[in-house]
CSV table of C-alpha atoms and ligand atoms in Angstrom, one decimal:
chain,number,residue,atom,x,y,z
M,1,UNK,CA,18.7,-20.0,-176.3
M,2,UNK,CA,19.0,-23.2,-178.1
M,3,UNK,CA,17.6,-26.6,-176.6
M,4,UNK,CA,20.3,-29.0,-178.1
M,5,UNK,CA,18.3,-32.2,-177.4
M,6,UNK,CA,17.2,-33.2,-174.1
M,7,UNK,CA,20.7,-33.1,-172.2
M,8,UNK,CA,22.3,-29.7,-173.4
M,9,UNK,CA,21.0,-26.3,-173.4
M,10,UNK,CA,22.9,-23.5,-175.3
M,11,UNK,CA,23.7,-20.4,-174.4
M,12,UNK,CA,26.0,-17.8,-176.7
M,13,UNK,CA,27.6,-21.0,-177.7
M,14,UNK,CA,28.3,-22.8,-174.4
M,15,UNK,CA,26.1,-25.8,-173.5
M,16,UNK,CA,24.5,-26.1,-169.9
M,17,UNK,CA,23.1,-29.0,-168.4
M,18,UNK,CA,19.8,-29.9,-167.7
M,19,UNK,CA,19.7,-28.6,-164.3
M,20,UNK,CA,21.5,-25.7,-164.9
M,21,UNK,CA,18.8,-22.6,-163.9
M,22,UNK,CA,18.7,-20.9,-167.2
M,23,UNK,CA,17.3,-18.0,-165.5
M,24,UNK,CA,20.3,-17.6,-163.7
M,25,UNK,CA,22.4,-18.6,-166.6
M,26,UNK,CA,20.7,-15.5,-168.5
M,27,UNK,CA,21.1,-13.2,-166.3
M,28,UNK,CA,24.7,-14.1,-164.8
M,29,UNK,CA,26.5,-11.2,-166.4
M,30,UNK,CA,24.3,-8.9,-164.0
M,31,UNK,CA,24.5,-11.2,-160.7
M,32,UNK,CA,25.7,-8.5,-158.1
M,33,UNK,CA,29.2,-9.2,-156.7
M,34,UNK,CA,30.5,-8.6,-153.1
M,35,UNK,CA,33.6,-8.1,-152.7
M,36,UNK,CA,34.4,-11.0,-150.5
M,37,UNK,CA,32.8,-13.4,-153.1
M,38,UNK,CA,34.8,-16.3,-153.9
M,39,UNK,CA,34.3,-18.5,-157.1
M,40,UNK,CA,35.8,-22.2,-157.8
M,41,UNK,CA,36.0,-22.0,-161.6
M,42,UNK,CA,36.4,-25.4,-163.2
M,43,UNK,CA,35.2,-27.4,-166.4
M,44,UNK,CA,33.9,-30.3,-165.5
M,45,UNK,CA,35.4,-33.3,-164.2
M,46,UNK,CA,38.7,-31.0,-163.1
M,47,UNK,CA,38.6,-31.5,-159.4
M,48,UNK,CA,35.6,-29.0,-158.8
M,49,UNK,CA,34.3,-30.4,-155.6
M,50,UNK,CA,37.7,-31.0,-154.1
M,51,UNK,CA,38.1,-27.1,-154.3
M,52,UNK,CA,34.6,-26.9,-153.0
M,53,UNK,CA,35.7,-29.1,-150.0
M,54,UNK,CA,39.0,-27.3,-149.2
M,55,UNK,CA,37.4,-24.0,-149.7
M,56,UNK,CA,34.6,-25.1,-147.0
M,57,UNK,CA,37.4,-26.2,-144.8
M,58,UNK,CA,39.1,-23.2,-145.0
M,59,UNK,CA,36.4,-21.0,-144.1
M,60,UNK,CA,34.3,-23.1,-141.9
M,61,UNK,CA,36.0,-23.7,-138.5
M,62,UNK,CA,32.6,-26.1,-137.4
M,63,UNK,CA,33.6,-28.2,-140.4
M,64,UNK,CA,37.3,-28.4,-139.8
M,65,UNK,CA,36.5,-29.8,-136.2
M,66,UNK,CA,33.8,-31.9,-137.4
M,67,UNK,CA,31.1,-30.1,-135.0
M,68,UNK,CA,28.8,-29.5,-137.7
M,69,UNK,CA,27.4,-31.9,-140.3
M,70,UNK,CA,26.4,-29.6,-143.6
M,71,UNK,CA,27.0,-31.2,-146.8
M,72,UNK,CA,30.0,-29.2,-148.9
M,73,UNK,CA,27.5,-28.5,-151.6
M,74,UNK,CA,25.2,-26.4,-149.2
M,75,UNK,CA,28.2,-24.8,-148.0
M,76,UNK,CA,29.9,-24.0,-151.8
M,77,UNK,CA,26.9,-24.1,-153.7
M,78,UNK,CA,26.8,-24.3,-157.9
M,79,UNK,CA,26.3,-20.6,-159.2
M,80,UNK,CA,24.2,-22.0,-162.1
M,81,UNK,CA,22.5,-25.3,-161.2
M,82,UNK,CA,18.8,-25.0,-159.6
M,83,UNK,CA,18.3,-25.1,-155.7
M,84,UNK,CA,14.7,-25.4,-155.0
M,85,UNK,CA,13.8,-22.8,-152.6
M,86,UNK,CA,17.2,-20.9,-152.4
M,87,UNK,CA,18.0,-17.5,-153.6
M,88,UNK,CA,22.0,-17.9,-153.7
M,89,UNK,CA,22.7,-14.4,-154.3
M,90,UNK,CA,21.0,-13.5,-150.7
M,91,UNK,CA,23.6,-16.0,-149.0
M,92,UNK,CA,25.6,-14.2,-146.1
M,93,UNK,CA,29.1,-13.2,-146.8
M,94,UNK,CA,31.3,-14.8,-147.6
M,95,UNK,CA,29.6,-16.3,-150.4
M,96,UNK,CA,31.6,-19.2,-152.2
M,97,UNK,CA,30.5,-20.3,-155.2
M,98,UNK,CA,31.0,-23.3,-157.5
M,99,UNK,CA,30.9,-22.7,-161.3
M,100,UNK,CA,31.7,-24.4,-164.7
M,101,UNK,CA,30.6,-20.9,-166.3
M,102,UNK,CA,33.3,-19.8,-169.6
M,103,UNK,CA,34.9,-16.2,-168.9
M,104,UNK,CA,32.5,-14.4,-170.8
M,105,UNK,CA,29.5,-15.3,-169.2
M,106,UNK,CA,30.8,-14.9,-165.7
M,107,UNK,CA,29.4,-12.0,-163.5
M,108,UNK,CA,30.9,-8.8,-164.7
M,109,UNK,CA,31.6,-7.5,-161.0
M,110,UNK,CA,34.1,-10.2,-160.9
M,111,UNK,CA,36.1,-7.8,-162.9
M,112,UNK,CA,36.4,-5.1,-159.7
M,113,UNK,CA,39.6,-7.8,-159.0
M,114,UNK,CA,38.1,-8.1,-155.3
M,115,UNK,CA,36.1,-10.6,-155.8
M,116,UNK,CA,38.5,-14.1,-155.9
M,117,UNK,CA,38.4,-16.9,-158.2
M,118,UNK,CA,40.2,-20.1,-158.1
M,119,UNK,CA,40.4,-21.8,-161.4
M,120,UNK,CA,41.4,-25.8,-161.0
M,121,UNK,CA,42.3,-27.3,-164.4
M,122,UNK,CA,43.2,-30.7,-165.0
M,123,UNK,CA,44.9,-32.7,-167.6
M,124,UNK,CA,42.0,-33.1,-170.3
M,125,UNK,CA,42.8,-36.7,-170.9
M,126,UNK,CA,41.9,-38.0,-167.2
M,127,UNK,CA,38.9,-35.5,-167.5
M,128,UNK,CA,37.4,-37.2,-170.5
M,129,UNK,CA,37.5,-40.5,-168.7
M,130,UNK,CA,36.1,-39.5,-165.9
M,131,UNK,CA,33.5,-37.5,-168.0
M,132,UNK,CA,32.6,-40.7,-169.9
M,133,UNK,CA,31.9,-42.7,-166.3
M,134,UNK,CA,30.1,-40.0,-164.6
M,135,UNK,CA,28.0,-39.2,-167.7
M,136,UNK,CA,26.8,-43.0,-167.8
M,137,UNK,CA,26.5,-42.6,-164.1
M,138,UNK,CA,23.7,-39.4,-163.8
M,139,UNK,CA,20.1,-39.4,-165.5
M,140,UNK,CA,21.1,-35.7,-166.4
M,141,UNK,CA,23.6,-36.4,-169.1
M,142,UNK,CA,23.5,-38.7,-171.9
M,143,UNK,CA,24.5,-42.1,-172.2
M,144,UNK,CA,27.5,-43.3,-174.4
M,145,UNK,CA,28.5,-46.9,-175.0
M,146,UNK,CA,32.3,-46.6,-175.8
M,147,UNK,CA,35.0,-44.6,-174.6
M,148,UNK,CA,35.3,-44.0,-178.3
M,149,UNK,CA,31.9,-42.3,-179.1
M,150,UNK,CA,32.8,-40.4,-176.4
M,151,UNK,CA,36.0,-39.3,-177.0
M,152,UNK,CA,34.1,-37.9,-180.1
M,153,UNK,CA,31.6,-36.1,-178.3
M,154,UNK,CA,34.3,-34.4,-176.1
M,155,UNK,CA,36.7,-33.3,-178.8
M,156,UNK,CA,33.6,-31.8,-181.0
M,157,UNK,CA,32.7,-30.1,-177.4
M,158,UNK,CA,29.4,-31.9,-177.6
M,159,UNK,CA,29.2,-32.0,-174.1
M,160,UNK,CA,27.7,-29.8,-171.1
M,161,UNK,CA,31.0,-27.3,-170.2
M,162,UNK,CA,31.4,-27.0,-174.5
M,163,UNK,CA,35.3,-27.4,-175.6
M,164,UNK,CA,38.0,-28.1,-172.9
M,165,UNK,CA,40.5,-26.4,-175.0
M,166,UNK,CA,38.0,-23.1,-175.1
M,167,UNK,CA,37.3,-23.0,-171.6
M,168,UNK,CA,40.7,-23.4,-170.0
M,169,UNK,CA,42.0,-20.8,-173.1
M,170,UNK,CA,39.5,-18.4,-172.2
M,171,UNK,CA,40.1,-18.0,-168.7
M,172,UNK,CA,43.6,-18.1,-169.0
M,173,UNK,CA,43.7,-15.5,-171.9
M,174,UNK,CA,41.6,-13.1,-169.7
M,175,UNK,CA,43.2,-13.7,-166.3
M,176,UNK,CA,44.3,-10.4,-166.2
M,177,UNK,CA,40.7,-9.1,-165.9
M,178,UNK,CA,40.3,-11.1,-162.4
M,179,UNK,CA,41.8,-11.6,-159.5
M,180,UNK,CA,42.6,-15.4,-160.0
M,181,UNK,CA,44.7,-18.2,-159.1
M,182,UNK,CA,45.1,-21.2,-161.4
M,183,UNK,CA,45.4,-24.4,-159.3
M,184,UNK,CA,46.5,-27.7,-161.0
M,185,UNK,CA,44.6,-31.0,-160.0
M,186,UNK,CA,47.8,-33.0,-160.1
M,187,UNK,CA,49.7,-30.7,-158.3
M,188,UNK,CA,47.3,-30.8,-155.6
M,189,UNK,CA,47.2,-34.8,-155.5
M,190,UNK,CA,51.0,-34.1,-155.5
M,191,UNK,CA,51.3,-32.0,-152.6
M,192,UNK,CA,48.3,-31.3,-151.0
M,193,UNK,CA,49.6,-29.6,-147.8
M,194,UNK,CA,51.4,-27.1,-150.2
M,195,UNK,CA,48.3,-26.8,-152.5
M,196,UNK,CA,46.4,-25.6,-149.5
M,197,UNK,CA,48.9,-23.4,-147.8
M,198,UNK,CA,48.8,-21.6,-151.6
M,199,UNK,CA,45.4,-21.4,-151.4
M,200,UNK,CA,44.7,-20.1,-147.8
M,201,UNK,CA,47.2,-17.1,-149.2
M,202,UNK,CA,45.4,-16.1,-152.2
M,203,UNK,CA,42.5,-15.8,-149.8
M,204,UNK,CA,44.1,-13.8,-146.9
M,205,UNK,CA,43.4,-16.6,-144.6
M,206,UNK,CA,45.8,-17.1,-141.8
M,207,UNK,CA,45.5,-21.0,-140.8
M,208,UNK,CA,47.3,-22.6,-137.7
M,209,UNK,CA,49.3,-25.6,-138.2
M,210,UNK,CA,46.7,-27.6,-136.5
M,211,UNK,CA,44.1,-26.0,-138.8
M,212,UNK,CA,46.0,-26.9,-142.0
M,213,UNK,CA,46.4,-30.2,-141.1
M,214,UNK,CA,42.5,-30.8,-140.0
M,215,UNK,CA,42.1,-29.3,-143.9
M,216,UNK,CA,45.0,-31.8,-145.5
M,217,UNK,CA,43.3,-34.7,-143.8
M,218,UNK,CA,39.7,-34.0,-144.7
M,219,UNK,CA,40.7,-33.2,-148.3
M,220,UNK,CA,42.1,-36.4,-149.1
M,221,UNK,CA,40.7,-38.7,-151.6
M,222,UNK,CA,40.2,-41.5,-149.1
M,223,UNK,CA,38.5,-39.5,-146.3
M,224,UNK,CA,36.4,-37.4,-149.1
M,225,UNK,CA,35.1,-40.7,-150.1
M,226,UNK,CA,34.1,-42.1,-146.9
M,227,UNK,CA,32.5,-38.7,-145.4
M,228,UNK,CA,28.7,-38.5,-146.8
M,229,UNK,CA,28.9,-34.6,-146.6
M,230,UNK,CA,32.0,-34.7,-148.8
M,231,UNK,CA,30.8,-36.7,-151.6
M,232,UNK,CA,27.4,-36.0,-153.0
M,233,UNK,CA,26.3,-39.1,-150.9
M,234,UNK,CA,23.0,-37.9,-150.4
M,235,UNK,CA,22.0,-36.0,-153.7
M,236,UNK,CA,21.6,-38.2,-156.5
M,237,UNK,CA,20.0,-41.4,-154.0
M,238,UNK,CA,17.5,-38.6,-152.9
M,239,UNK,CA,16.5,-36.9,-156.1
M,240,UNK,CA,16.8,-40.3,-158.4
M,241,UNK,CA,19.3,-39.1,-160.5
M,242,UNK,CA,21.8,-42.3,-160.9
M,243,UNK,CA,21.3,-44.8,-163.7
M,244,UNK,CA,22.9,-47.8,-161.6
M,245,UNK,CA,24.7,-48.4,-158.1
M,246,UNK,CA,28.2,-49.1,-157.7
M,247,UNK,CA,29.9,-45.8,-159.2
M,248,UNK,CA,30.9,-43.2,-156.7
M,249,UNK,CA,31.3,-39.8,-157.6
M,250,UNK,CA,34.8,-40.4,-155.9
M,251,UNK,CA,35.8,-42.9,-158.5
M,252,UNK,CA,39.4,-43.2,-158.6
M,253,UNK,CA,40.9,-39.6,-158.2
M,254,UNK,CA,44.2,-40.6,-159.7
M,255,UNK,CA,46.8,-39.2,-162.9
M,256,UNK,CA,46.7,-41.1,-165.4
M,257,UNK,CA,44.0,-43.3,-165.1
M,258,UNK,CA,43.6,-42.2,-169.4
M,259,UNK,CA,46.2,-44.8,-169.8
M,260,UNK,CA,43.8,-47.8,-169.0
M,261,UNK,CA,41.0,-46.4,-171.3
M,262,UNK,CA,42.9,-45.1,-174.6
M,263,UNK,CA,43.9,-47.1,-177.1
M,264,UNK,CA,47.3,-45.8,-178.9
M,265,UNK,CA,45.2,-44.8,-181.9
M,266,UNK,CA,42.7,-42.8,-180.1
M,267,UNK,CA,45.9,-41.3,-177.7
M,268,UNK,CA,47.3,-40.4,-181.4
M,269,UNK,CA,44.2,-38.7,-182.4
M,270,UNK,CA,43.9,-37.1,-179.0
M,271,UNK,CA,47.4,-35.7,-179.3
M,272,UNK,CA,47.4,-34.4,-182.7
M,273,UNK,CA,44.3,-32.4,-181.5
M,274,UNK,CA,45.8,-31.0,-178.4
M,275,UNK,CA,48.9,-30.1,-180.3
M,276,UNK,CA,47.0,-28.2,-182.5
M,277,UNK,CA,44.5,-26.6,-180.1
M,278,UNK,CA,47.1,-25.6,-177.4
M,279,UNK,CA,50.3,-24.6,-179.4
M,280,UNK,CA,52.0,-21.8,-177.5
M,281,UNK,CA,49.7,-22.5,-174.1
M,282,UNK,CA,52.0,-21.6,-171.2
M,283,UNK,CA,50.1,-23.7,-168.6
M,284,UNK,CA,51.9,-26.7,-167.9
M,285,UNK,CA,49.8,-29.7,-168.1
M,286,UNK,CA,50.6,-33.4,-166.3
M,287,UNK,CA,49.8,-36.9,-168.1
M,288,UNK,CA,51.3,-39.0,-165.7
M,289,UNK,CA,52.4,-39.1,-162.1
M,290,UNK,CA,55.8,-39.7,-162.3
M,291,UNK,CA,56.6,-36.3,-164.6
F,1,A3P,P1,38.1,-39.4,-161.5
F,1,A3P,O1,36.6,-39.8,-162.2
F,1,A3P,O2,39.3,-39.6,-162.4
F,1,A3P,O3,38.0,-40.1,-160.0
F,1,A3P,P2,34.1,-32.6,-160.3
F,1,A3P,O4,34.3,-32.3,-158.9
F,1,A3P,O5,34.9,-31.5,-160.8
F,1,A3P,O6,33.1,-33.4,-161.0
F,1,A3P,O7,35.8,-33.9,-160.3
F,1,A3P,C1,35.5,-34.7,-160.2
F,1,A3P,C2,36.9,-35.9,-160.1
F,1,A3P,O8,37.7,-35.1,-159.1
F,1,A3P,C3,36.9,-37.2,-160.1
F,1,A3P,O9,37.8,-37.9,-161.1
F,1,A3P,C4,37.0,-37.6,-158.4
F,1,A3P,O10,37.3,-38.9,-158.2
F,1,A3P,C5,38.0,-36.5,-158.0
F,1,A3P,N1,38.4,-36.1,-156.6
F,1,A3P,C6,37.2,-35.4,-156.0
F,1,A3P,N2,38.0,-35.1,-155.0
F,1,A3P,C7,39.3,-35.7,-155.0
F,1,A3P,C8,40.2,-36.0,-154.0
F,1,A3P,N3,40.4,-35.5,-152.7
F,1,A3P,N4,41.8,-36.2,-154.4
F,1,A3P,C9,41.5,-36.5,-155.8
F,1,A3P,N5,40.8,-36.6,-156.9
F,1,A3P,C10,39.3,-35.7,-156.3
């Protein structure tokens, strides 16, 4: 394992942030998988918490009907982060996890193809802008003065999560090894109800019309923003993780915010690299709300 500065830890070519539990990371491949485990896998800033919220709502009636107030991140904990005093392996089934792991560090047991993986992806320009604000907000990340500097870091893979191109390509090209569903952030945004139905079908969960209404209602951007359990409201404050007030984890939640941040030259540079790296990549990417 390489410590590449205070903020990033490199293990087998992949950058983790400083709250990753490195003991666990070194043993992810041998983590014992149960047949009913579900993993939400993403590159950072792609809609992880959104999918965690949807999974929690699908699996927990007390969440759907609002009788239980449990943080979504406690229902669907991060696989590779530290949770003092908790042993995520011993959670009751069905265990739901979120993770940014690259395909090659995922537990080998996931290849039994019974446990399920939901991979959420998002257009990388919006990810980059979201990540710029996020990493300046939280103390676990190195600050970056300008978008221009952040573009550099992002395109060099010098961030937690390493290169977006490698992450999505890796999972996509190895999709036949896993029982995996690819969900696009932008399609979830355009048709949340249809997306919830698609996810629940994949999970083999039968939901009533009323259940689906409850899930969709509690998974909208506006509602997640206003429900503390759904948006990390407690976490940064209680742990002194934020640099400044006023930025929410739920920042904008839109498609195409990159247009307000990238100059023409920055955008062209990004496009050039994207075209080289993603040549022949079949998954559709939506860059604009009108597409
Ligand atoms: P923005 O910074 O562009 O607003 P992650 O959970 O992977 O870190 O992703 C965070 C991004 O997902 C943030 O993007 C956040 O606002 C967005 N997001 C979270 N919940 C959402 C929802 N219900 N609808 C749309 N976007 C959501």
